[in-house]
Coordinates of C-alpha atoms in Angstrom, one line a residue:
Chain A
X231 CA -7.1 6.9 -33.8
X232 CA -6.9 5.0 -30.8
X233 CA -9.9 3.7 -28.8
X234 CA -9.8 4.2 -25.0
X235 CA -11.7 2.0 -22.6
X236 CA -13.7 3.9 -20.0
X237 CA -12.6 2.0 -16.5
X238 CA -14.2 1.1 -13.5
X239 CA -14.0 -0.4 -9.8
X240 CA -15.6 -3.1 -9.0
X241 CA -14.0 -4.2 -6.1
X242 CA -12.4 -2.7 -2.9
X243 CA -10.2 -4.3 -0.3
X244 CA -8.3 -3.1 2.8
X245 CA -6.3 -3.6 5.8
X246 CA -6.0 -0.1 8.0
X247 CA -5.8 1.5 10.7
X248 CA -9.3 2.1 11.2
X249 CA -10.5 -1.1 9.9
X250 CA -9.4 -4.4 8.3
X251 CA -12.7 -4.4 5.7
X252 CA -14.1 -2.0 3.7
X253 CA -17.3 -2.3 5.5
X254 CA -15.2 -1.3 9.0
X255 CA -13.3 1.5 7.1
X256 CA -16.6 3.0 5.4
X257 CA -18.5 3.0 9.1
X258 CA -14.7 4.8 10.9
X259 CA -14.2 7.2 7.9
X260 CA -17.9 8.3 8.0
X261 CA -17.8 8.6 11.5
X262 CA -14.4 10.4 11.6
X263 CA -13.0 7.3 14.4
X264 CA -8.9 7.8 14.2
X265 CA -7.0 4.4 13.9
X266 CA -4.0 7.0 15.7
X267 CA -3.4 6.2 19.1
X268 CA -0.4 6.1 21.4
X269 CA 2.1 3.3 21.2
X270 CA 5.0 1.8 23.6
X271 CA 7.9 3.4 22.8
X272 CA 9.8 1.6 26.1
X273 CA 12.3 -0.4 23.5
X274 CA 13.1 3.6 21.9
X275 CA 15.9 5.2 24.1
X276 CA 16.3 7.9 23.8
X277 CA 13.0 8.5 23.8
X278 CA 11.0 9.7 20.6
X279 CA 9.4 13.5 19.9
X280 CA 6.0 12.0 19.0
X281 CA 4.4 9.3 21.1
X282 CA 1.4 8.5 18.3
X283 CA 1.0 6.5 15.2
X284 CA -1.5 4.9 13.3
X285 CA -1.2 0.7 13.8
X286 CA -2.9 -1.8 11.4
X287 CA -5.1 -3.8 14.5
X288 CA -6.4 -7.4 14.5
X289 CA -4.3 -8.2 12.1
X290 CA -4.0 -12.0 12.7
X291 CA -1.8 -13.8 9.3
X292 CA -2.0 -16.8 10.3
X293 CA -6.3 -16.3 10.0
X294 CA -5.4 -15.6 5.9
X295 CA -2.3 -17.0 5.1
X296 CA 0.1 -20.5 5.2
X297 CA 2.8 -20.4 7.2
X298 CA 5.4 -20.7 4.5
X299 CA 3.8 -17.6 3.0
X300 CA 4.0 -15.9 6.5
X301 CA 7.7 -17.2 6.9
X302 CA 8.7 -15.3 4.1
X303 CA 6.9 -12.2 3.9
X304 CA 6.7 -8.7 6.1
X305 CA 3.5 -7.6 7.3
X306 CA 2.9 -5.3 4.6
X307 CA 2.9 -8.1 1.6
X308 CA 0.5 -9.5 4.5
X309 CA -1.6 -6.9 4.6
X310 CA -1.5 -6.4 0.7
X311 CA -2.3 -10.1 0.0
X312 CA -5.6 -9.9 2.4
X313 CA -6.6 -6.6 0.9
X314 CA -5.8 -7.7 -2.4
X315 CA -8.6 -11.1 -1.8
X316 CA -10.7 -8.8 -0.6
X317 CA -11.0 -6.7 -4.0
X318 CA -10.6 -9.8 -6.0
X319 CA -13.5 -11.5 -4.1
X320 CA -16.0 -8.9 -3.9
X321 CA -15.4 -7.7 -7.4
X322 CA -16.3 -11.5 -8.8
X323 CA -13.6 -10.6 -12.0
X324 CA -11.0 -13.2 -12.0
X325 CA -14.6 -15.2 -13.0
X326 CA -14.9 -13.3 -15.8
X327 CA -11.4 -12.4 -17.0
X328 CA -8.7 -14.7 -18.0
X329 CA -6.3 -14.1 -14.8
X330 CA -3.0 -15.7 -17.2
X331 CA -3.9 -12.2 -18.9
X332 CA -4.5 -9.5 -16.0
X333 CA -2.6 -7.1 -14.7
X334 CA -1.3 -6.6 -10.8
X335 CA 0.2 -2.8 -10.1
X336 CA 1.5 -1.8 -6.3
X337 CA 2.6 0.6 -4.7
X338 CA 5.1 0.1 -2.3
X339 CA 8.0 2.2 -1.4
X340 CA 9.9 0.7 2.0
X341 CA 9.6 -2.9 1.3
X342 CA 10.0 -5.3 4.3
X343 CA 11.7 -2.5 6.7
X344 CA 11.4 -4.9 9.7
X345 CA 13.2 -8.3 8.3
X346 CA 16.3 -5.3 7.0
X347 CA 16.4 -3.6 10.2
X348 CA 16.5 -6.9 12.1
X349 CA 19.4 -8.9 9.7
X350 CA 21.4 -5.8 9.8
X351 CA 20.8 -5.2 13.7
X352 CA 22.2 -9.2 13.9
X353 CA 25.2 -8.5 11.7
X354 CA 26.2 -4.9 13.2
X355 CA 25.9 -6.0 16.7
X356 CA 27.4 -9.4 16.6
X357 CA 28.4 -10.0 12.9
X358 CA 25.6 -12.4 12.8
X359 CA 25.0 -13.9 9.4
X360 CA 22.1 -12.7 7.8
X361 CA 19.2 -15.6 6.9
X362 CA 18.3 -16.0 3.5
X363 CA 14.6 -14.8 4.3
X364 CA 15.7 -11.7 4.2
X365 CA 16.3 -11.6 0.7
X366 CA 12.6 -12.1 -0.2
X367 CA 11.0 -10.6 3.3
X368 CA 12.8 -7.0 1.9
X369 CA 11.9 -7.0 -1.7
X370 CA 9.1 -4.3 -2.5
X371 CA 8.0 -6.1 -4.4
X372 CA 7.1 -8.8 -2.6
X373 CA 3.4 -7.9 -1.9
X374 CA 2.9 -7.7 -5.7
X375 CA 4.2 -11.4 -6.1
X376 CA 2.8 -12.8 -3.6
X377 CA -0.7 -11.4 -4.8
X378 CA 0.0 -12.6 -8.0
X379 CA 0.9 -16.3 -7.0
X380 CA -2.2 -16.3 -4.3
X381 CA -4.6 -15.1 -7.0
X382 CA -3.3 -16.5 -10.5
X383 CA -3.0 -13.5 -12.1
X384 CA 0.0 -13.9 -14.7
X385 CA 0.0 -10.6 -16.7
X386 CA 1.7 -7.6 -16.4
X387 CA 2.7 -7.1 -12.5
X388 CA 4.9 -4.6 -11.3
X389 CA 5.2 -2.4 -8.4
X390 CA 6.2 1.5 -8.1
X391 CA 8.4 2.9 -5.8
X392 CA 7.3 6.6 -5.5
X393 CA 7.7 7.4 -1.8
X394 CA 4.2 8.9 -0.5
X395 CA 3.0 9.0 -3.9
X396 CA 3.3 5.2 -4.7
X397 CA 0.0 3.7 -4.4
X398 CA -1.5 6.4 -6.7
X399 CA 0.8 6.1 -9.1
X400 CA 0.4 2.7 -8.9
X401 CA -3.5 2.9 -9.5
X402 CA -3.0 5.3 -12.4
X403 CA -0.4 2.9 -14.1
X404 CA -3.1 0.5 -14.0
X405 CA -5.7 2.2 -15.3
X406 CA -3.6 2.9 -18.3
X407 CA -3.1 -0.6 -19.0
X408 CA -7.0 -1.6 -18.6
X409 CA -7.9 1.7 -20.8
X410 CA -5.5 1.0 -23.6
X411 CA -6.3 -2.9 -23.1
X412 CA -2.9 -3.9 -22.2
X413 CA -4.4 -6.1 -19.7
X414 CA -8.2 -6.9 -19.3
X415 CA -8.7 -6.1 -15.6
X416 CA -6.3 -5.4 -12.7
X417 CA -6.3 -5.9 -9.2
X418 CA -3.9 -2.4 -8.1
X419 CA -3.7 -0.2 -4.8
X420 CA -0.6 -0.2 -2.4
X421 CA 0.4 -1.7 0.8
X422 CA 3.1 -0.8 3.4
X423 CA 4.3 -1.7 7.0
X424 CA 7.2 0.9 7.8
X425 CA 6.7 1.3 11.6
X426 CA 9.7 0.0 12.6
X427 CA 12.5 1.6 15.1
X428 CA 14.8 2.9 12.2
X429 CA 12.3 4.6 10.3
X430 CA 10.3 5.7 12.8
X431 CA 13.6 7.7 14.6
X432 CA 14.8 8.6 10.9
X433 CA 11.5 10.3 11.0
X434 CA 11.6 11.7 14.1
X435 CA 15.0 12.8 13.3
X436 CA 13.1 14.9 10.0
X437 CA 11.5 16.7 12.9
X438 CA 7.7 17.0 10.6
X439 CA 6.2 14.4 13.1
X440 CA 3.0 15.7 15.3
X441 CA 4.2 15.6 18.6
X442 CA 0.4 15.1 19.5
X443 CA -1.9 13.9 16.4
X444 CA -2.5 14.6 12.8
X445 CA -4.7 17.6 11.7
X446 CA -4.5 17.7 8.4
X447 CA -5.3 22.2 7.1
X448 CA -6.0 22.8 11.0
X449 CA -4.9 26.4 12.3
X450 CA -2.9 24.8 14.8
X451 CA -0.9 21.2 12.4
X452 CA 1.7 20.4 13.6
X453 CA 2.9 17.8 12.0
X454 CA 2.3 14.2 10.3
X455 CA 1.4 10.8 12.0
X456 CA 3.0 7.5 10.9
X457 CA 0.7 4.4 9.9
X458 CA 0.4 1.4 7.7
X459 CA -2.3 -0.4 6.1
X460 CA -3.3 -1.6 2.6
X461 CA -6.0 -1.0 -0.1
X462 CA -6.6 -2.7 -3.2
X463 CA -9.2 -2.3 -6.2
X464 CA -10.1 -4.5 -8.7
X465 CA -10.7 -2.5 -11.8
X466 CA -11.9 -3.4 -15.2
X467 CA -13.7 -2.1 -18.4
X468 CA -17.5 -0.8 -17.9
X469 CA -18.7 -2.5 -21.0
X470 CA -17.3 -5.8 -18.9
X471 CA -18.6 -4.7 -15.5
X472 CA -22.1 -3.6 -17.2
X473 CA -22.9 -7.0 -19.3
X474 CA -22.1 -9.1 -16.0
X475 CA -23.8 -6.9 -13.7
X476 CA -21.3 -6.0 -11.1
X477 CA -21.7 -3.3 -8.6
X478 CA -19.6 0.0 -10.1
X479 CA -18.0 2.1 -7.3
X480 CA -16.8 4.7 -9.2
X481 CA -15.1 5.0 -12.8
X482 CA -11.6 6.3 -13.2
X483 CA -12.1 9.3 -15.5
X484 CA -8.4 11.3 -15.5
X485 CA -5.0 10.2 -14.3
X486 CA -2.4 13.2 -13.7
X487 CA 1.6 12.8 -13.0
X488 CA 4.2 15.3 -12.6
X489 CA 7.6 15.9 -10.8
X490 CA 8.4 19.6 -9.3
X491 CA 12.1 19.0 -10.7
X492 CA 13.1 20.9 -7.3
X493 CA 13.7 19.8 -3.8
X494 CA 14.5 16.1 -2.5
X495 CA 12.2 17.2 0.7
X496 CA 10.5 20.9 -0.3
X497 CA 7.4 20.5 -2.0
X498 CA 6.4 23.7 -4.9
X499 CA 3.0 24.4 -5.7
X500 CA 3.7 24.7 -9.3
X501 CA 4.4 20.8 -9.6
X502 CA 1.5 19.7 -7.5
X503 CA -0.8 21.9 -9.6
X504 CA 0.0 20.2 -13.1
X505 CA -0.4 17.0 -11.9
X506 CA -4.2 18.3 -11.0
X507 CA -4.2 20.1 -14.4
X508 CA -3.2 17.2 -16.1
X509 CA -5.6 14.7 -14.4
X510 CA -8.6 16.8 -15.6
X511 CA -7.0 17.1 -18.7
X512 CA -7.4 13.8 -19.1
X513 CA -10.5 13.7 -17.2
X514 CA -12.0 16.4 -20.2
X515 CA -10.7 14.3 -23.0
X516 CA -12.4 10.9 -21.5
X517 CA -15.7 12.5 -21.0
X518 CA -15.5 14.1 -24.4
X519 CA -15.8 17.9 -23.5
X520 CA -15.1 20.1 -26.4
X521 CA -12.1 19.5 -28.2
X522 CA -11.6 23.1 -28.8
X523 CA -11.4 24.3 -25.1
X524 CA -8.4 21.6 -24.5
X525 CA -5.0 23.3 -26.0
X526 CA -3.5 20.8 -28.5
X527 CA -0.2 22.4 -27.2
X528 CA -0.5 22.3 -23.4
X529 CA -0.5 19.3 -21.6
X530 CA -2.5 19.9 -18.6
X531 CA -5.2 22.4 -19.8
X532 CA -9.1 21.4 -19.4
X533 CA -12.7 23.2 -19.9
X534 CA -14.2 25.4 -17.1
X535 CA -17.3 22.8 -17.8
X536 CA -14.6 20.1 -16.4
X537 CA -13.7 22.2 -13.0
X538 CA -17.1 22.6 -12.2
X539 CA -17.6 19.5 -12.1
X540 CA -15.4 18.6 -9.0
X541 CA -17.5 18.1 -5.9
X542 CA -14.6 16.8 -3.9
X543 CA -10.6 17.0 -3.5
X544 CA -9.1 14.1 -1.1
X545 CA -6.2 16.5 -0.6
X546 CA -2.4 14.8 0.4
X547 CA -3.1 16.9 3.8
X548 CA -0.2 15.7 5.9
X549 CA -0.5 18.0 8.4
X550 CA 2.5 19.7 8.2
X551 CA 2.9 23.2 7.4
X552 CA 4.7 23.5 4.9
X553 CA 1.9 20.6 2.7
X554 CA -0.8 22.0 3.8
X555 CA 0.0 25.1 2.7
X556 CA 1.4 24.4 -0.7
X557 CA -1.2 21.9 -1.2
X558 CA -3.7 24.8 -1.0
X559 CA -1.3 27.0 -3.1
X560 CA -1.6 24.1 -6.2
X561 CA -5.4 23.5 -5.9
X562 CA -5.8 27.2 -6.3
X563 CA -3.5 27.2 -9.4
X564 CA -4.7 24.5 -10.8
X565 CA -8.5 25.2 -10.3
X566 CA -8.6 29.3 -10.2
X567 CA -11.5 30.9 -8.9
X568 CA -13.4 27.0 -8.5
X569 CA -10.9 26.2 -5.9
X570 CA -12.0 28.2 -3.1
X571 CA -15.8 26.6 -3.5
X572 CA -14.8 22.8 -3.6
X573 CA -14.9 21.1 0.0
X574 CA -11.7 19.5 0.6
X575 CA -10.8 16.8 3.3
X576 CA -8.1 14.5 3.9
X577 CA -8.0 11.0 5.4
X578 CA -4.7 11.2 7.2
X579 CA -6.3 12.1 10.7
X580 CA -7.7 9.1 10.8
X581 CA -5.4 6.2 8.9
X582 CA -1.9 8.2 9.2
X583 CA 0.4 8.1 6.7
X584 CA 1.4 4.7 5.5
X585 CA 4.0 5.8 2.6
X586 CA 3.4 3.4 0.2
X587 CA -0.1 3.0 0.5
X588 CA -1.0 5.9 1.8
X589 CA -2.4 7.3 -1.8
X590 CA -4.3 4.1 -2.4
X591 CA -5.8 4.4 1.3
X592 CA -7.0 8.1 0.0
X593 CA -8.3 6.6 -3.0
X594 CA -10.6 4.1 -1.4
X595 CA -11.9 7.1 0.9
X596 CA -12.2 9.1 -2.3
X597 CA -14.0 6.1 -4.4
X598 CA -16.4 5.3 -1.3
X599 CA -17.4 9.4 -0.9
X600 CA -19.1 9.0 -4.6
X601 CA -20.3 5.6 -4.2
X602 CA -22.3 7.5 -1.0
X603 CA -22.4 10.8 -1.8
X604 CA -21.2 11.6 0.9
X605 CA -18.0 13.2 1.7
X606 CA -15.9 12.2 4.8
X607 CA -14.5 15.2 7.0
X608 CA -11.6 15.7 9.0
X609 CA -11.6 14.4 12.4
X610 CA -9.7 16.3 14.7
X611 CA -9.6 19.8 13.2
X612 CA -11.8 22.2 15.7
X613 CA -10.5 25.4 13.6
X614 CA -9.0 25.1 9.9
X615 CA -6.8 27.2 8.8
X616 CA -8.8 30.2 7.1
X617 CA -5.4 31.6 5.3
X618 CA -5.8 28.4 2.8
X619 CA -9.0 30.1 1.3
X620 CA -10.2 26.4 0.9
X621 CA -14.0 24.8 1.8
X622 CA -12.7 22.6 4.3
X623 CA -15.4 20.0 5.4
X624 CA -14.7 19.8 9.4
X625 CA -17.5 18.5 11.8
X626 CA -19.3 16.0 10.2
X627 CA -19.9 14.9 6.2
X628 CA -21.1 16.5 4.2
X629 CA -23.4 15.6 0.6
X630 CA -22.0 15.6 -2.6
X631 CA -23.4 18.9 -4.3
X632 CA -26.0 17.3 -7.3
X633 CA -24.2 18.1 -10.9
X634 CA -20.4 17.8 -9.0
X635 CA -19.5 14.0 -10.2
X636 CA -15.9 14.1 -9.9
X637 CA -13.5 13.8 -7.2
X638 CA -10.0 13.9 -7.0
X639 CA -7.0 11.8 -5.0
X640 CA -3.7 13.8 -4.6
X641 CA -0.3 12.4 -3.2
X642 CA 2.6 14.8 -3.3
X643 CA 5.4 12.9 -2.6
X644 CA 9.1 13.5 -1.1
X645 CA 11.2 14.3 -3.6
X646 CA 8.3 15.7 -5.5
X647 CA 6.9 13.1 -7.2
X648 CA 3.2 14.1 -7.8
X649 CA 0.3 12.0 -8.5
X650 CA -3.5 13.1 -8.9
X651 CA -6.3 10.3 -10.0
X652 CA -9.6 11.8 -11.1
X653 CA -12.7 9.7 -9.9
X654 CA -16.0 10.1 -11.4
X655 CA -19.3 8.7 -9.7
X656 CA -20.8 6.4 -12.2
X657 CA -24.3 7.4 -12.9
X658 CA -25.3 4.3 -15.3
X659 CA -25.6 6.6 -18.0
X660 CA -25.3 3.9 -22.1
X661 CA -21.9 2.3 -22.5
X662 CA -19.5 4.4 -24.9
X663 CA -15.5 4.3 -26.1
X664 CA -14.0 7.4 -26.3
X665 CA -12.6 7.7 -29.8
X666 CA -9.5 10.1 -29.9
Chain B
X144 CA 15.2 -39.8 20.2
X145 CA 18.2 -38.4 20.2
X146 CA 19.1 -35.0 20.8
X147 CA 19.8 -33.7 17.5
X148 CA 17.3 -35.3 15.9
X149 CA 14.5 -34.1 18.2
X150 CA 16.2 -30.5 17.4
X151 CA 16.1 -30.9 13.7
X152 CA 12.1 -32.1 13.9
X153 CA 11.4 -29.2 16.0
X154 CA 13.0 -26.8 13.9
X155 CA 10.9 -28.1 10.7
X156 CA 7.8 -27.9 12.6
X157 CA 7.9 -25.1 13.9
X158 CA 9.5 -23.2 10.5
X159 CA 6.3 -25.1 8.7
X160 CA 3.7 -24.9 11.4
X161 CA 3.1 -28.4 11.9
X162 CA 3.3 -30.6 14.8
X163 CA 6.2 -32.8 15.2
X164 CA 4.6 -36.2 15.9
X165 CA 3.8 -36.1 12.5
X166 CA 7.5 -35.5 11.6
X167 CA 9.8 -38.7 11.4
X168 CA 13.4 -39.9 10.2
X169 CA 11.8 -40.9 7.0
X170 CA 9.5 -38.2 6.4
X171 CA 10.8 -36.8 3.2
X172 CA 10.8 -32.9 2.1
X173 CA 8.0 -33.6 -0.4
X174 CA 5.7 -35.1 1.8
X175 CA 6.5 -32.1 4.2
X176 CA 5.7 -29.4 1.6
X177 CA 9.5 -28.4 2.0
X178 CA 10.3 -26.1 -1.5
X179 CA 13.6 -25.5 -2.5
X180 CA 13.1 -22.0 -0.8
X181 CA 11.7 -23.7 2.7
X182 CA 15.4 -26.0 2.4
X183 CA 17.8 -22.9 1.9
X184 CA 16.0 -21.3 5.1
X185 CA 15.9 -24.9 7.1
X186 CA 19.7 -25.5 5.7
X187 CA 20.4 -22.0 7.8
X188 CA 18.3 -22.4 10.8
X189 CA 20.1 -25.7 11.1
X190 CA 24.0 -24.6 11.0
X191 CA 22.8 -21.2 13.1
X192 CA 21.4 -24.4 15.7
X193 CA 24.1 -26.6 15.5
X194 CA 27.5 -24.1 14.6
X195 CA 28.2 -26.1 11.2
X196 CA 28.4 -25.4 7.7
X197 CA 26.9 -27.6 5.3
X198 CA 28.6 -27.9 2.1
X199 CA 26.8 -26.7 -1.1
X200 CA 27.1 -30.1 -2.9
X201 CA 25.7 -31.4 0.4
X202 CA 22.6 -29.3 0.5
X203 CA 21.4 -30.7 -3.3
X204 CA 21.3 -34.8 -1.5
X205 CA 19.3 -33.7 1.3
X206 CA 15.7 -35.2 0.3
X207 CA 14.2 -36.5 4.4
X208 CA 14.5 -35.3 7.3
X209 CA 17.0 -38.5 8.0
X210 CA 19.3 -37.1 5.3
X211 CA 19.4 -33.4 7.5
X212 CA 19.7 -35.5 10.8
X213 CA 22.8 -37.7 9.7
X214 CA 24.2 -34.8 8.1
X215 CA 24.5 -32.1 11.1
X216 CA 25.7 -36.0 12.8
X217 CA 28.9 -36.1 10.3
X218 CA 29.5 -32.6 10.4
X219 CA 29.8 -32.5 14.3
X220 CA 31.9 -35.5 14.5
X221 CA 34.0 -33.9 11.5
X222 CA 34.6 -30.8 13.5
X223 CA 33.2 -30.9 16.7
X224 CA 32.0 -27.2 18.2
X225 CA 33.4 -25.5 20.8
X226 CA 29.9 -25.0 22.1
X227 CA 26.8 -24.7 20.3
X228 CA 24.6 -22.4 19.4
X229 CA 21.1 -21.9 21.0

């Protein structure tokens, strides 16, 4: 018998589109202010499909960082490094943990994009050498150092490369390590900076770029919008976060992964819709609902108590077709005749989709919705698509319905790599392990 | 000052975003807050500047700014460039 830690946040951090504090990404998200707006394309030729994407603003490095630490990182370790401050700083827990000890998990999945697409643009063009910079500008994991030598923290530190599923991952890996007290807090999320002229025409090439702007289950999607950004949590036991009376934004209750073992670019419903089974599987066993509705033999079954209990989905929602649609498909699978009664949104209208961090971006909208009660629509959508049979919220937020504690964060990524985190909004009730 | 050494100050303050009046011949890479990581980058920036290649047991005796400005110095006059990089 193993004891499990329950785990909760206790600190949030960000650098996005719509804001570079959490306090400026709480007031855009609530209001349903985009961070998408048009960009000069002039350098492009020939010019691109889309003319939109979602830009990190007011970023200023040399306000956060030294310049040897500019010198050799991209803007996304940039980004991550603030962000990651930010969680550290508001949360108070390298105080109160032993930082030699903790862990850092990332997410991260293009690395520095702009220092590769610069060396090799030197070398192709006029066989240029390539400066040694270049070496640590491009690691992905870069941002995950770097955090780790700004803050101290010398434990376990790592950082996933899962496409658009990367930061979620990376948030579930280390919750597993705080619950199973491999480490004794962690600072994890993801961070990303992909918007360079390769990537953006490899994507335009891909042809599942909005020509006009994200509108994530909206009749008329057509297509996704790039961004970038960061968002980082510092997360730690309750018993810890109780007895030195931090504020608790949410616990992490369930943690679901799965892979459709299909398509390198065609998502299935059926792999999107374990990974939700599996994070309220996990979600049932760590709030102790009875044993005897959880299979023993299925990984990925849970209690009908346990679906009633979602209140919110932060969906993928790219805003393509073909996600949208088999997003739907899964939460319908996964959740039966609950599905069609849980209000659904998705961020991605307002912060784009930043890869890497993208799922930690959701999770931060996700984590902030229960902290408020309060559950952030989509901005941009003036008629959802009604075929989805799914309780969009479109217009304005909407409350959390009393009794429905638990949200969920899902990232479905290329190749289909699928991550679901299962958020629970803390309610104060007496400290307890879950023996299992 | 002379012209490369004037080049090789600027280059260090700008890679370390300090001004160069603070920067002389004796200045050493300690004082600077030059790691072995900053050198590698200045050794590059340097032979990109000056079209020269410095030599890897070279690279380990640098220690001031002095030891850089001498250097690029023996290396032209070893092998003087056809014309020099910008």
């Amino acid at each position: 018998m193993k004891i499990l830690k329950r785990v909760v946040v206790t600190g949030l951090g960000c650098i996005t589109p719509i804001g570079n504090t959490v306090e400026a990404f709480c007031e855009s998200l609530f209001a349903g202010r985009t961070g998408i707006a048009p960009f000069d394309s002039d350098e492009l030729a020939p010019p691109l499909r889309f003319k939109t994407i979602a830009q990190v603003k007011d970023f200023d490095a040399s306000q956060h960082l030294t310049s040897g630490v500019i010198g050799s990182t991209e803007s996304g370790s940039q980004f991550g490094i603030v962000a990651a401050r930010q969680a550290a700083a508001q949360s108070g827990l390298l105080a109160h943990h032993v930082p030699a000890a903790m862990a850092i998990v990332t997410g991260c999945a293009c690395g520095g994009r702009a220092a590769d697409e610069e060396a090799n643009r030197q070398l192709y063009t006029r066989s240029a050498r390539v400066p040694p910079m270049a070496i640590v500008r491009t690691m992905s994991s870069a941002g995950a150092s770097n955090i780790s030598i700004d803050l101290g923290i010398g434990g376990p530190v790592l950082n996933i490369a899962t496409a658009c599923a990367s930061g979620t991952h990376a948030i579930g890996l280390g919750f597993q390590m705080v619950r199973a007290g491999m480490a004794p807090a962690a600072i994890v999320g993801g961070y990303e900076a992909p918007l360079t002229p390769g990537f953006l025409r490899a994507w335009d090439s891909m042809r599942v770029v909005s020509p006009t702007s994200c509108r994530p289950f909206s009749a008329d999607r057509d297509g996704m919008t790039l961004g970038e950004g960061a968002a980082m949590f510092a997360i730690e036991p309750l018993d810890a976060a109780v007895a030195r009376g931090a504020h608790i934004y949410a616990e992490i209750v369930g943690f679901g992964m799965s892979a459709d073992a299909h398509h390198i670019t065609q998502p299935r419903a059926e792999g999107a819709a374990q990974a939700i089974r599996r994070a309220l599987a996990d979600t049932a066993n760590n709030l102790g609902a009875p044993s005897q509705a959880v299979s023993s033999t299925e990984v990925g079954s849970f209690p009908p108590s346990i679906a009633d209990r979602v209140g919110y989905i932060n969906a993928h929602g790219t805003g393509t077709q073909t996600n949208d649609a088999v997003e739907a498909a899964a939460i319908h699978q996964a959740l039966g005749d609950f599905a069609p009664r849980i209000p659904v949104s998705a961020t991605k209208s307002l912060t784009g989709h930043s890869i890497g961090a993208t799922g930690a971006i959701e999770a931060l909208a996700t984590v902030l919705a229960l902290d408020r009660s309060s559950l952030p629509h989509i901005a941009g959508v003036t008629e959802f698509d009604r075929t989805l049979n799914l309780d969009i919220i479109t217009g304005a937020p909407r409350p959390l319905e009393s009794g429905k504690d638990i949200a969920l964060s899902n990232s479905l990524a290329f190749g289909g790599l699928n991550a679901v985190l299962a958020f629970r909004r803390y309610d104060g009730r007496p400290l307890y392990d879950v023996a299992r | 000052m002379d012209d490369i050494e004037s080049r090789c100050i600027a280059l260090i303050a700008k890679s370390k975003n300090i001004p160069a009046s603070g920067i002389r011949m004796d200045s050493t890479f300690d004082e600077l807050q030059i790691d072995s990581l900053d050198k590698i980058n200045l050794s590059f920036e340097v032979e990109e500047m000056f079209s020269i290649e410095i030599p890897d047991d070279s690279l380990n005796s640098l220690k001031t700014v002095g030891d850089v400005v001498r250097g690029v110095e023996r290396l032209r006059a070893a092998a003087p460039p056809k014309a020099a990089a910008s």
